[in-house]
Coordinates of C-alpha atoms in Angstrom, one line a residue:
Chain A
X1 CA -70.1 50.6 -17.3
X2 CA -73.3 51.3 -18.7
X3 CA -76.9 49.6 -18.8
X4 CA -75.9 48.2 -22.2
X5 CA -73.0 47.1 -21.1
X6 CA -73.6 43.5 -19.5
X7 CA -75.9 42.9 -22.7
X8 CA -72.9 43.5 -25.0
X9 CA -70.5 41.3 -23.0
X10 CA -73.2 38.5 -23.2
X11 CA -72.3 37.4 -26.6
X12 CA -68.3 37.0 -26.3
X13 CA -68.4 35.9 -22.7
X14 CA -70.3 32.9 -24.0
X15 CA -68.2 32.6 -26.8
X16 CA -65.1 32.6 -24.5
X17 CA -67.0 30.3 -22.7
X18 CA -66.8 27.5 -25.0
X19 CA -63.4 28.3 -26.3
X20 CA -62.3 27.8 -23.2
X21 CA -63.2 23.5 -23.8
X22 CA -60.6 23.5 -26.6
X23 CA -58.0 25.1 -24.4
X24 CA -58.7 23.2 -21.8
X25 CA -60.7 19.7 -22.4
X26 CA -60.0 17.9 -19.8
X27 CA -61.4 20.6 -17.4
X28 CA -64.7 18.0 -15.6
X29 CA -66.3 20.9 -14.8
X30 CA -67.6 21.4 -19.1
X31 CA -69.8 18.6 -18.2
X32 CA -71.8 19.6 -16.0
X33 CA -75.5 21.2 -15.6
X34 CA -73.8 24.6 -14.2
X35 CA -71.6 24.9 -17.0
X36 CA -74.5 24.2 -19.8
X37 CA -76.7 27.1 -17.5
X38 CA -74.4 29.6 -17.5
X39 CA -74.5 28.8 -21.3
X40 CA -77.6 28.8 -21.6
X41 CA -78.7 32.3 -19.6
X42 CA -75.7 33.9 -21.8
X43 CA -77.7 32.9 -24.8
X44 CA -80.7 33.9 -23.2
X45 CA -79.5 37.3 -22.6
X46 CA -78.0 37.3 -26.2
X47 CA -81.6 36.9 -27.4
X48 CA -83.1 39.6 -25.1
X49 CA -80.4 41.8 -26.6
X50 CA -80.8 41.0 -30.6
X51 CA -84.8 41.6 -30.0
X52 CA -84.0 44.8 -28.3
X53 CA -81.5 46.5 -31.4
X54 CA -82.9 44.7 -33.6
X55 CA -81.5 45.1 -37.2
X56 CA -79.8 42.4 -39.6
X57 CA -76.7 42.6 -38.7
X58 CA -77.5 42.0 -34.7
X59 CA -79.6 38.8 -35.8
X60 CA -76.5 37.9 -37.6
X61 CA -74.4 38.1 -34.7
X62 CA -76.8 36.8 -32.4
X63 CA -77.2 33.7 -34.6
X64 CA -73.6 33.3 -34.6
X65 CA -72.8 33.6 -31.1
X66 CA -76.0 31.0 -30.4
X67 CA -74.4 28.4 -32.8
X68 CA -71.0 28.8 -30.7
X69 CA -73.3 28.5 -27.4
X70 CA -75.0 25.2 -29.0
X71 CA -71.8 23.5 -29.6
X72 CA -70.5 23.8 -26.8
X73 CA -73.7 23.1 -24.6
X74 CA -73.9 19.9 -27.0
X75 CA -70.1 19.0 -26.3
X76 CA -70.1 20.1 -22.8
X77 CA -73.4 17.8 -21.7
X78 CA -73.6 15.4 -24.2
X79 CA -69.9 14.7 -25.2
X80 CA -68.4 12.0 -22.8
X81 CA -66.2 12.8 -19.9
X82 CA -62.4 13.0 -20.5
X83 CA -61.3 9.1 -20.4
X84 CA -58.0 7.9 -20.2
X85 CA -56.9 4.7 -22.8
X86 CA -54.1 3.3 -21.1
X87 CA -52.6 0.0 -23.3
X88 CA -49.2 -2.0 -22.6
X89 CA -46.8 -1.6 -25.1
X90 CA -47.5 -3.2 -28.8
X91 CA -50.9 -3.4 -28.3
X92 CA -53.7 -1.7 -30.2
X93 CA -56.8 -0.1 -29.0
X94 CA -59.4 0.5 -31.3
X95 CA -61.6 3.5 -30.7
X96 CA -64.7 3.6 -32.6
X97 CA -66.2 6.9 -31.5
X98 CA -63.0 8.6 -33.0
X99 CA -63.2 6.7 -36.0
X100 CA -59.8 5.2 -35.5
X101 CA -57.5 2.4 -33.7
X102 CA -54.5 3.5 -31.1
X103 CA -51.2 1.6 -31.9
X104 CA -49.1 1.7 -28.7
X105 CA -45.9 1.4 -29.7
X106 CA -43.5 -1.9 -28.7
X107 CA -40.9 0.1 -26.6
X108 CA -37.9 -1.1 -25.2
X109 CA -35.9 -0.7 -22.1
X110 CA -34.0 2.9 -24.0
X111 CA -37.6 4.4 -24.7
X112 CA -39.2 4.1 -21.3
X113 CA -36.3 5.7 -19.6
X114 CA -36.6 8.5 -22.2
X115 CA -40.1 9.0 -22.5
X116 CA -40.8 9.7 -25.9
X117 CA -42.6 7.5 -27.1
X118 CA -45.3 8.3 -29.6
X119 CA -48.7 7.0 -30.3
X120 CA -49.8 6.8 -33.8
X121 CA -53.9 7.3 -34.7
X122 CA -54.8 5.6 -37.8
X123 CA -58.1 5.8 -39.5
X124 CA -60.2 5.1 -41.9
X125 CA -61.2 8.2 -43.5
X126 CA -58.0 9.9 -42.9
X127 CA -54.1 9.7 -42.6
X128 CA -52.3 8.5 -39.6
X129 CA -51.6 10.9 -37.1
X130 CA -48.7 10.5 -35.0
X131 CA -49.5 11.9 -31.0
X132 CA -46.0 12.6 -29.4
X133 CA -44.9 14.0 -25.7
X134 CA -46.8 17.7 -25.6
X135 CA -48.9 17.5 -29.2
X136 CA -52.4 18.0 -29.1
X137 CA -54.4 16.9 -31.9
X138 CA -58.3 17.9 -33.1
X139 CA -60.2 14.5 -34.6
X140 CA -64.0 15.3 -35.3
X141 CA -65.0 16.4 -31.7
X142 CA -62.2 15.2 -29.9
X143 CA -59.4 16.5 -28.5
X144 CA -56.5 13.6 -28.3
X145 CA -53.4 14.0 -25.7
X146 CA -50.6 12.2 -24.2
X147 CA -50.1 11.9 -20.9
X148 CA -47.0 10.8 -19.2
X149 CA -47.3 8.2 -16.9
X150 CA -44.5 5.9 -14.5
X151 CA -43.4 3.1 -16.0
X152 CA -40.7 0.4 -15.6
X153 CA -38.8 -2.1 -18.4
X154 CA -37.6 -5.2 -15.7
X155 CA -35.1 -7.1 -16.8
X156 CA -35.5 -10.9 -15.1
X157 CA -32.5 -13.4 -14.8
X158 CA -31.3 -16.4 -12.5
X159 CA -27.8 -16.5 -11.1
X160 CA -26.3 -17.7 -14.2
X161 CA -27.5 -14.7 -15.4
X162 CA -29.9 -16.3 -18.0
X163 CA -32.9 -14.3 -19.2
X164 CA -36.1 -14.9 -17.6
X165 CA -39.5 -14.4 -19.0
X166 CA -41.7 -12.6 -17.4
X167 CA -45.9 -12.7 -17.0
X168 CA -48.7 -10.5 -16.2
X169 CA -51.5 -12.6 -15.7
X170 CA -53.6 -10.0 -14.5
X171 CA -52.8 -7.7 -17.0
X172 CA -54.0 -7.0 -20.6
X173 CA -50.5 -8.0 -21.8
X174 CA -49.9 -11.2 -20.3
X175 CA -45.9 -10.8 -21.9
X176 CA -45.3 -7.7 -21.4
X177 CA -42.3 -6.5 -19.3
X178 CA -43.5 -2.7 -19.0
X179 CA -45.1 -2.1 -15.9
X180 CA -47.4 0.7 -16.2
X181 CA -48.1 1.0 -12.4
X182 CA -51.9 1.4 -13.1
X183 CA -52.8 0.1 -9.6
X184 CA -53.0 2.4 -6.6
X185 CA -52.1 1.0 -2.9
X186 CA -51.7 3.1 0.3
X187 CA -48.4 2.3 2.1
X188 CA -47.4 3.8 5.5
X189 CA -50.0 6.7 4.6
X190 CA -48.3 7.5 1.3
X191 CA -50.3 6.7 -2.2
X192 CA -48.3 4.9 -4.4
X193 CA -48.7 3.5 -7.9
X194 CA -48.6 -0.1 -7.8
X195 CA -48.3 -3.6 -10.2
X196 CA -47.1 -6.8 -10.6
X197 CA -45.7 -9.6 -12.3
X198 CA -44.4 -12.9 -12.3
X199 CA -41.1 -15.1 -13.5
X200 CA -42.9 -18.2 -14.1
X201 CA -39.5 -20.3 -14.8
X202 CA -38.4 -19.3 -11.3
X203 CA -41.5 -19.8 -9.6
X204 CA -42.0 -16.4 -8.2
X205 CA -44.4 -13.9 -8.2
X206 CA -43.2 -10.1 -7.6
X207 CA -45.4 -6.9 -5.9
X208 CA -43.7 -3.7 -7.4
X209 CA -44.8 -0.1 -5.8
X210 CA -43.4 3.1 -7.7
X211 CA -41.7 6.0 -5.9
X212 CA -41.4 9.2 -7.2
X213 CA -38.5 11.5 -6.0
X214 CA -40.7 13.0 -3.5
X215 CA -42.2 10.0 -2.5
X216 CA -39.2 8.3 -1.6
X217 CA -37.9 11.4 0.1
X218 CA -41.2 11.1 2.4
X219 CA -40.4 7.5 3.0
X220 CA -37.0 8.5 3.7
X221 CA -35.9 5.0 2.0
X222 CA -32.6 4.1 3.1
X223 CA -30.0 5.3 0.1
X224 CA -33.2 5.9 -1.7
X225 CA -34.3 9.1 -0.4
X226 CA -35.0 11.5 -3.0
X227 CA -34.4 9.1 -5.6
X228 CA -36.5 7.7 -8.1
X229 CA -36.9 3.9 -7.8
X230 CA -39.3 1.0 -7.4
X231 CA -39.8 -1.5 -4.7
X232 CA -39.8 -5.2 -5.2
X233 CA -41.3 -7.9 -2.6
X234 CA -40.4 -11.1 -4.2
X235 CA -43.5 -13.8 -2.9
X236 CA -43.1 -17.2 -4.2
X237 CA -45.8 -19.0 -6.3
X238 CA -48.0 -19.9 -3.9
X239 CA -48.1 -15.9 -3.1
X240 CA -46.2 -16.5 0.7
X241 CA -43.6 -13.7 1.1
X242 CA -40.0 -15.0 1.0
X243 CA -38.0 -13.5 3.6
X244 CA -35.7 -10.4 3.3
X245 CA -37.1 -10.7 -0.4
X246 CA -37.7 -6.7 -0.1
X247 CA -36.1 -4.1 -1.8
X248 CA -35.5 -1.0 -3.7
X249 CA -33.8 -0.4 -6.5
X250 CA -33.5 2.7 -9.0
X251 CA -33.1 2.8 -12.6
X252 CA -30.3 1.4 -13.7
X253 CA -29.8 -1.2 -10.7
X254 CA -29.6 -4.8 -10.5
X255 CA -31.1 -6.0 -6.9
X256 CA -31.1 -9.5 -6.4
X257 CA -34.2 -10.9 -4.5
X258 CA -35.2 -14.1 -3.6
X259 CA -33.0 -16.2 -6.0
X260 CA -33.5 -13.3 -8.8
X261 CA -31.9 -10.6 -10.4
X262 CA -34.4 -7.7 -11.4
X263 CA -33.2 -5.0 -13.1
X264 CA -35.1 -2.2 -13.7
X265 CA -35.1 0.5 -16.1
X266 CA -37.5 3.4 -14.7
X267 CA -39.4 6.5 -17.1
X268 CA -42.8 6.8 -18.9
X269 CA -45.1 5.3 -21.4
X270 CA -48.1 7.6 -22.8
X271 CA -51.3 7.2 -22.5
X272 CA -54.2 9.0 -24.7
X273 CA -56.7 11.4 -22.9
X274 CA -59.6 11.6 -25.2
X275 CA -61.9 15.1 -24.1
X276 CA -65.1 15.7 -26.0
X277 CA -64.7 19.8 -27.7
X278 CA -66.9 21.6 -29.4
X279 CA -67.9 20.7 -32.9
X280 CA -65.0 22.3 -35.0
X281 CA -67.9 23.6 -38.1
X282 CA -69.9 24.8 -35.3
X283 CA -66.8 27.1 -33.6
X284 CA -66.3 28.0 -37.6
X285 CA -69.7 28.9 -39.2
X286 CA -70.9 30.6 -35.7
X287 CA -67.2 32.2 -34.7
X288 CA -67.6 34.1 -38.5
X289 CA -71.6 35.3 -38.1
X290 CA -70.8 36.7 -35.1
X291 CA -67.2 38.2 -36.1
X292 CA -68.4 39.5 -39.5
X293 CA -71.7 41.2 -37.5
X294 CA -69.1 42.7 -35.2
X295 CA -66.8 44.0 -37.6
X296 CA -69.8 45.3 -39.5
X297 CA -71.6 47.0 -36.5
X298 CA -67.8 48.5 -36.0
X299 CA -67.8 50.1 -38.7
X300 CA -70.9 51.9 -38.4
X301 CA -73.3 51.4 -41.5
X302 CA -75.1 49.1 -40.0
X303 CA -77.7 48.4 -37.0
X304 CA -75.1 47.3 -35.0
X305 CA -74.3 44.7 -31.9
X306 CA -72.3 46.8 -29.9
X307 CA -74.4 49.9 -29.0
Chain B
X1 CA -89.0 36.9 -41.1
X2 CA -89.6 35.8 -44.5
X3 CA -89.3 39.2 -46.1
X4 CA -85.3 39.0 -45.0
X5 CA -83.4 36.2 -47.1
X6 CA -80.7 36.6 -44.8
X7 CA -82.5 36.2 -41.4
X8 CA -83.9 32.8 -43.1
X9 CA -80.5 31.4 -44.2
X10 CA -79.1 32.5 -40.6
X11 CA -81.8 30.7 -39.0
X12 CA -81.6 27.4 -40.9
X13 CA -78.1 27.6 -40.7
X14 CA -78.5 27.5 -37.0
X15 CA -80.9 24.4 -37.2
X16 CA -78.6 22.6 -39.2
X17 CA -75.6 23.2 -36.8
X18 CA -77.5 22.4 -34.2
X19 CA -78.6 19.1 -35.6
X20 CA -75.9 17.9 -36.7
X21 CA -73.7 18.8 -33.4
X22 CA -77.1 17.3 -31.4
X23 CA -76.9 14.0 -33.3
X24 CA -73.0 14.1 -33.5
X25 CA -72.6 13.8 -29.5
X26 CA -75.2 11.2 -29.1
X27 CA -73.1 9.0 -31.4
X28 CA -69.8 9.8 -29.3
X29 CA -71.7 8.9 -26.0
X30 CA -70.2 5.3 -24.8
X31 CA -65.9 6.3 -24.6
X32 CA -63.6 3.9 -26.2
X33 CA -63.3 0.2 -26.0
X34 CA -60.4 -2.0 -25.5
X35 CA -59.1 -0.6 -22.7
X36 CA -60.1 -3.2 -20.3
X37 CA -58.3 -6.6 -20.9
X38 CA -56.9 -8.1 -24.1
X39 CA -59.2 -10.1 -26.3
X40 CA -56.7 -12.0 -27.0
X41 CA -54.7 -13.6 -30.6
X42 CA -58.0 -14.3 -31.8
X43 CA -59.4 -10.8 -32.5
X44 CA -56.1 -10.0 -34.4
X45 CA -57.7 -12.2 -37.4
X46 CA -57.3 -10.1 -40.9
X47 CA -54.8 -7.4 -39.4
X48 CA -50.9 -7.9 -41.2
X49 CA -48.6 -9.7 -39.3
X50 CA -46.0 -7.1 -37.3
X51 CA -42.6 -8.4 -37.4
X52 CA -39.4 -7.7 -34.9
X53 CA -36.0 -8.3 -36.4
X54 CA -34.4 -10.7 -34.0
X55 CA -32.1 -13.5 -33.8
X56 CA -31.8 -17.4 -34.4
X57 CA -30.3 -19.8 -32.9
X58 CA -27.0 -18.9 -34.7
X59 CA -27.1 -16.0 -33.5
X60 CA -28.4 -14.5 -37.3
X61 CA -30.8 -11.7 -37.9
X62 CA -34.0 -13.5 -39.0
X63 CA -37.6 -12.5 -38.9
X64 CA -41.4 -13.7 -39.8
X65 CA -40.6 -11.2 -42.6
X66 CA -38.2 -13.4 -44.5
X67 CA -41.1 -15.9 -44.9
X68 CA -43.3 -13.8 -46.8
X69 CA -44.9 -16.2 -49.8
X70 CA -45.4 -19.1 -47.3
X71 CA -47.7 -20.5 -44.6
X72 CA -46.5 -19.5 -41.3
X73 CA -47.2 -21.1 -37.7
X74 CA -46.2 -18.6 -35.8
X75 CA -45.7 -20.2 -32.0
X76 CA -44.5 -18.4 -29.1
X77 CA -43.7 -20.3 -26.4
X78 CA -40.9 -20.6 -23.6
X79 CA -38.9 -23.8 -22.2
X80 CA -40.3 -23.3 -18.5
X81 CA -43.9 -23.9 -20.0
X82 CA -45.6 -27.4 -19.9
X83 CA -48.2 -27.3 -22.2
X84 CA -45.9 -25.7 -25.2
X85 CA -43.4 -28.9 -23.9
X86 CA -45.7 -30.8 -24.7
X87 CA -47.1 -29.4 -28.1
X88 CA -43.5 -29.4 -29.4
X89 CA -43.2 -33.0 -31.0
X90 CA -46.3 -32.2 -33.0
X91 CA -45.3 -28.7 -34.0
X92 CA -41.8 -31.0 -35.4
X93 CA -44.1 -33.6 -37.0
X94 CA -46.4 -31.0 -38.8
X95 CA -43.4 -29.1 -40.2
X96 CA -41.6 -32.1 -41.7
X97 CA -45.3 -33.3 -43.0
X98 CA -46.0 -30.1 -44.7
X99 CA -42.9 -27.7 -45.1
X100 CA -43.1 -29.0 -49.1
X101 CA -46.4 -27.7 -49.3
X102 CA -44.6 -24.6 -48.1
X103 CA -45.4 -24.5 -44.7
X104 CA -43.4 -23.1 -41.9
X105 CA -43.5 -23.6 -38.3
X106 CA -41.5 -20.4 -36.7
X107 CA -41.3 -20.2 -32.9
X108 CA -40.5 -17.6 -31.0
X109 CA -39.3 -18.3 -27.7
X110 CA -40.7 -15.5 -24.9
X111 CA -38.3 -13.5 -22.1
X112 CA -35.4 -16.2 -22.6
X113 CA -31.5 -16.3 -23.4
X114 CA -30.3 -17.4 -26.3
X115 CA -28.8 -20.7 -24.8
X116 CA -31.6 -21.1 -23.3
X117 CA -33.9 -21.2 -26.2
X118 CA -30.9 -23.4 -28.0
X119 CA -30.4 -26.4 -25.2
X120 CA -34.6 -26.6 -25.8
X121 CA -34.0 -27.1 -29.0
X122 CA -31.6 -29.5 -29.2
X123 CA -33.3 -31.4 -26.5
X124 CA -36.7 -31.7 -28.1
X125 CA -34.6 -32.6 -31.3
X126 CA -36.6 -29.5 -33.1
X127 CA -35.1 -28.7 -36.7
X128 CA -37.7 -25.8 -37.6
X129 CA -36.6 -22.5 -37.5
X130 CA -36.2 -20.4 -34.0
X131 CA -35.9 -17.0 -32.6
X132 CA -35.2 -15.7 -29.3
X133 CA -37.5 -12.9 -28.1
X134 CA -35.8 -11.5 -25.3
X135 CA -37.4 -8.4 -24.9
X136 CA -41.4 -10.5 -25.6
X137 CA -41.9 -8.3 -28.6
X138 CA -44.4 -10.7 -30.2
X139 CA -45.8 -11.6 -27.4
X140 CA -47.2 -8.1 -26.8
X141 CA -47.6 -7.5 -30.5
X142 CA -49.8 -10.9 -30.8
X143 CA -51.9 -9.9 -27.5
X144 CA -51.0 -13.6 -26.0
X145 CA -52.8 -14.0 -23.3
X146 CA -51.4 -17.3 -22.1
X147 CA -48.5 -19.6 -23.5
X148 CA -48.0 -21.9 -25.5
X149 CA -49.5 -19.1 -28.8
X150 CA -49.9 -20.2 -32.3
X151 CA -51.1 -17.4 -35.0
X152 CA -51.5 -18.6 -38.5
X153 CA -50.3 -16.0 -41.3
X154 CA -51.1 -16.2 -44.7
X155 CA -49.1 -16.1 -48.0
X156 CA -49.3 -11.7 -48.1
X157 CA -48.6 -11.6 -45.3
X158 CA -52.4 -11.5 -42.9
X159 CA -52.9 -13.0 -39.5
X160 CA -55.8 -15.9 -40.3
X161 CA -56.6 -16.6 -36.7
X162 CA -54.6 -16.5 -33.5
X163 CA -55.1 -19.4 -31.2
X164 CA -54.5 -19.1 -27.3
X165 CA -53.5 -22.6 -25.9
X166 CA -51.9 -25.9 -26.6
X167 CA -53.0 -27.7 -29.9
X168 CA -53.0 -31.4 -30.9
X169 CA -51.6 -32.4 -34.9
X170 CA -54.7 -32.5 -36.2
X171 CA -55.9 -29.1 -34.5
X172 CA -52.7 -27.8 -36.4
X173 CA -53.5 -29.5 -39.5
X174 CA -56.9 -27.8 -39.6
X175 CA -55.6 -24.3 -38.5
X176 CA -53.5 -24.3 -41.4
X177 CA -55.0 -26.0 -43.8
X178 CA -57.2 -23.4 -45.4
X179 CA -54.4 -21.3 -45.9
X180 CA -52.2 -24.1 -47.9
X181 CA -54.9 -25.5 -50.0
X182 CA -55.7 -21.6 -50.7
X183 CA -52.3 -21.4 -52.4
X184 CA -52.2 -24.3 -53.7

């Protein structure tokens, strides 16, 4: 390693630097004041550097590399923190900073307990874009992505075995029979997602806490262990727990609790993490001054960036 | 600086991006909206009307599709709930008043069985059409916050306004007026 050395590495370490927010966006750590001064004594250095060789071409790639260092200074402290948009089923969620509305699909009982369902982007300016399990997708200076979450499809009927509708009143969908266990409660020391829901026509209101395979191994639920599955407490309207109304049942199972028969069907619904990313023209115009000074200095006619 | 061309268009290049990206971020500053709760059937207002093949009380396909060129009432609503008990004989009397005008009143029952949905019927003597939403399709596509639901949908086929609660005749008769006299 040489005295020049650390100088040199100045421009692509910053480079990499902000790359690094379109490979991984939802990183917290882009948006904050450490991040934007590591930037910002990277292009500080950069500068020192270019008024030291001097020459067009390391300007060129000075310039380039201190576009690259603005974008992602701009994304990184002024972009918003990664947010999650979480929406029941069927419902919409417009997004005005992206330009566009989120269309959550309707999705029955089969597509929760597969998990692929996809959201679908549309916007103004543009074609839809369809967001499915594992797709990222670039929209101005965001980065859109799924992520999986629990979710459960009940199934509600009396002993005649007549369909039951069921509420969320303190939900966004108030008829919706996805649960998309976006409450947290702490149960015998373990963390579990929670909801809740009610079968109006029965008079009875129901607590539902999701366990993961592990987290029913931990419990060491009895036949449950290590199997995924949701717990029902059964309350009745007034809210007072019925007795022996308690119980678990997996995917797939009918369990009949205080008059009812739940049946639910466990998997995932999406939701969208939106990450601020560098502006795309930004990566471009400065990724190719400082590329095309490289390549030129590499080549040797030229005042160059790398000596 | 200004004896190299070169150095100048790098350099105002570089104020340009950096502009631009500047201003672009203070515009994305405030995250997305509508991800608290729903704002209910009355923000769906201008959007087209989704539609869920289901079934009747025949047990026959049908859909808010298949009335496409009319008025629709759209009502959801379920037998265990009072107030959409209660708003039933008017839904009947508007229907029979204005179906020649081409009106229809289409109700959707929520979460119930079919038989269900049919013994209703027959008790409340209802003779416009029904469907049985099992699996609350419209409910969660019509962002019903509460039951009974009526959404009022154009001749093309556009949601005119979405009303959350139980409605007299003459609140009916002015929710779909407009919409009637409009095709007239």
């Amino acid at each position: 390693m040489n005295d020049r050395f650390l100088p040199q590495a100045a421009a692509p370490a910053a480079i990499a630097f902000v790359l690094a927010q379109d490979l991984f966006p939802a990183w917290s750590g882009f948006h904050t004041w450490q991040y934007a001064a590591v930037l910002a004594i990277l292009a500080i250095v950069v500068l020192q550097h270019a008024r030291h060789v001097r020459g067009t071409v390391a300007l060129l790639g000075a310039a380039g590399a201190l576009i690259v260092v603005a974008a992602g200074v701009g994304s990184g402290l002024l972009g918003p923190d990664t947010e999650i948009v979480q929406r029941p089923p069927g419902t919409v969620a417009p997004l005005p900073d992206v330009g566009a509305a989120a269309f959550f699909p309707n999705a029955a009982a089969s597509a929760i307990a597969a998990g692929t369902a996809a959201i679908v982007l549309r916007r103004l300016d543009g074609p839809a874009i369809e967001i499915g399990p594992g797709d990222r997708r670039f929209v101005s200076a965001t980065e859109l992505q799924l992520v999986s979450s629990p979710a459960a499809y009940v199934e509600a009927r009396d002993g005649s075995g007549n369909r039951l509708t069921i509420t969320q009143p303190a939900n966004p969908a108030f008829l919706s029979p996805v649960l998309l266990f976006g409450q947290r409660v702490t149960i015998a020391g373990a963390d579990l997602p929670a909801d809740g829901f009610a079968v109006p026509a029965a008079r009875r209101q129901i607590k539902a806490f999701y366990f993961s395979k592990d987290a029913s191994q931990r419990a060491r639920a009895r036949g449950m262990a290590g199997v995924e599955s949701v717990l029902f407490a059964v309350d009745d309207e007034a809210g007072k727990s019925i007795p022996g109304a308690i119980g678990f049942a997996r995917s797939g199972q009918t369990i009949v609790l205080g008059g009812l028969h739940l049946h639910p069907t466990l998997g995932s619904y999406p939701s969208l993490a939106i990450s601020a990313v560098p502006f795309p023209p930004a990566l471009l115009i400065g990724g190719l001054l400082y590329f095309v000074a490289l390549g030129l200095s590499l080549i040797g006619k030229h005042p160059n960036i790398v000596s | 600086m200004l004896r190299n061309p070169l150095a100048v268009a790098v350099a105002i290049v570089a104020i340009v991006v950096v502009v631009v990206t500047y201003r672009f971020y203070f515009a994305q500053v405030g995250g997305p909206e509508g991800n608290a709760f729903s704002g209910g059937p009355s923000v769906l207002a201008g959007a087209p009307a989704q539609s869920y093949p289901l079934i009747d009380l025949a047990g026959k396909s049908d859909s808010l599709d298949r009335y496409r060129g009319r008025v629709v009432l759209l009502n959801l609503w379920a037998s265990w709930c009072a107030p959409c008990r209660s708003e039933t004989p008017a839904l009947e009397r508007l229907y029979e008043a204005e179906r020649s005008k081409g009106l229809v009143v289409l109700g959707v029952d929520q979460g119930e069985s079919l038989h269900v949905a049919a013994s209703f019927a027959a008790e409340m003597k209802l003779h416009y059409p029904i469907l049985v939403d099992e699996e609350q399709l419209y409910g969660r596509a019509y962002e019903s916050i509460g039951l009974p639901t009526s959404v009022i949908v154009d001749r093309s086929g556009r949601i005119v306004r979405g009303i959350d609660g139980e409605l007299t005749l003459a609140q009916m008769r002015d929710a779909v007026g407009p919409s009637l006299r409009a095709s007239e």
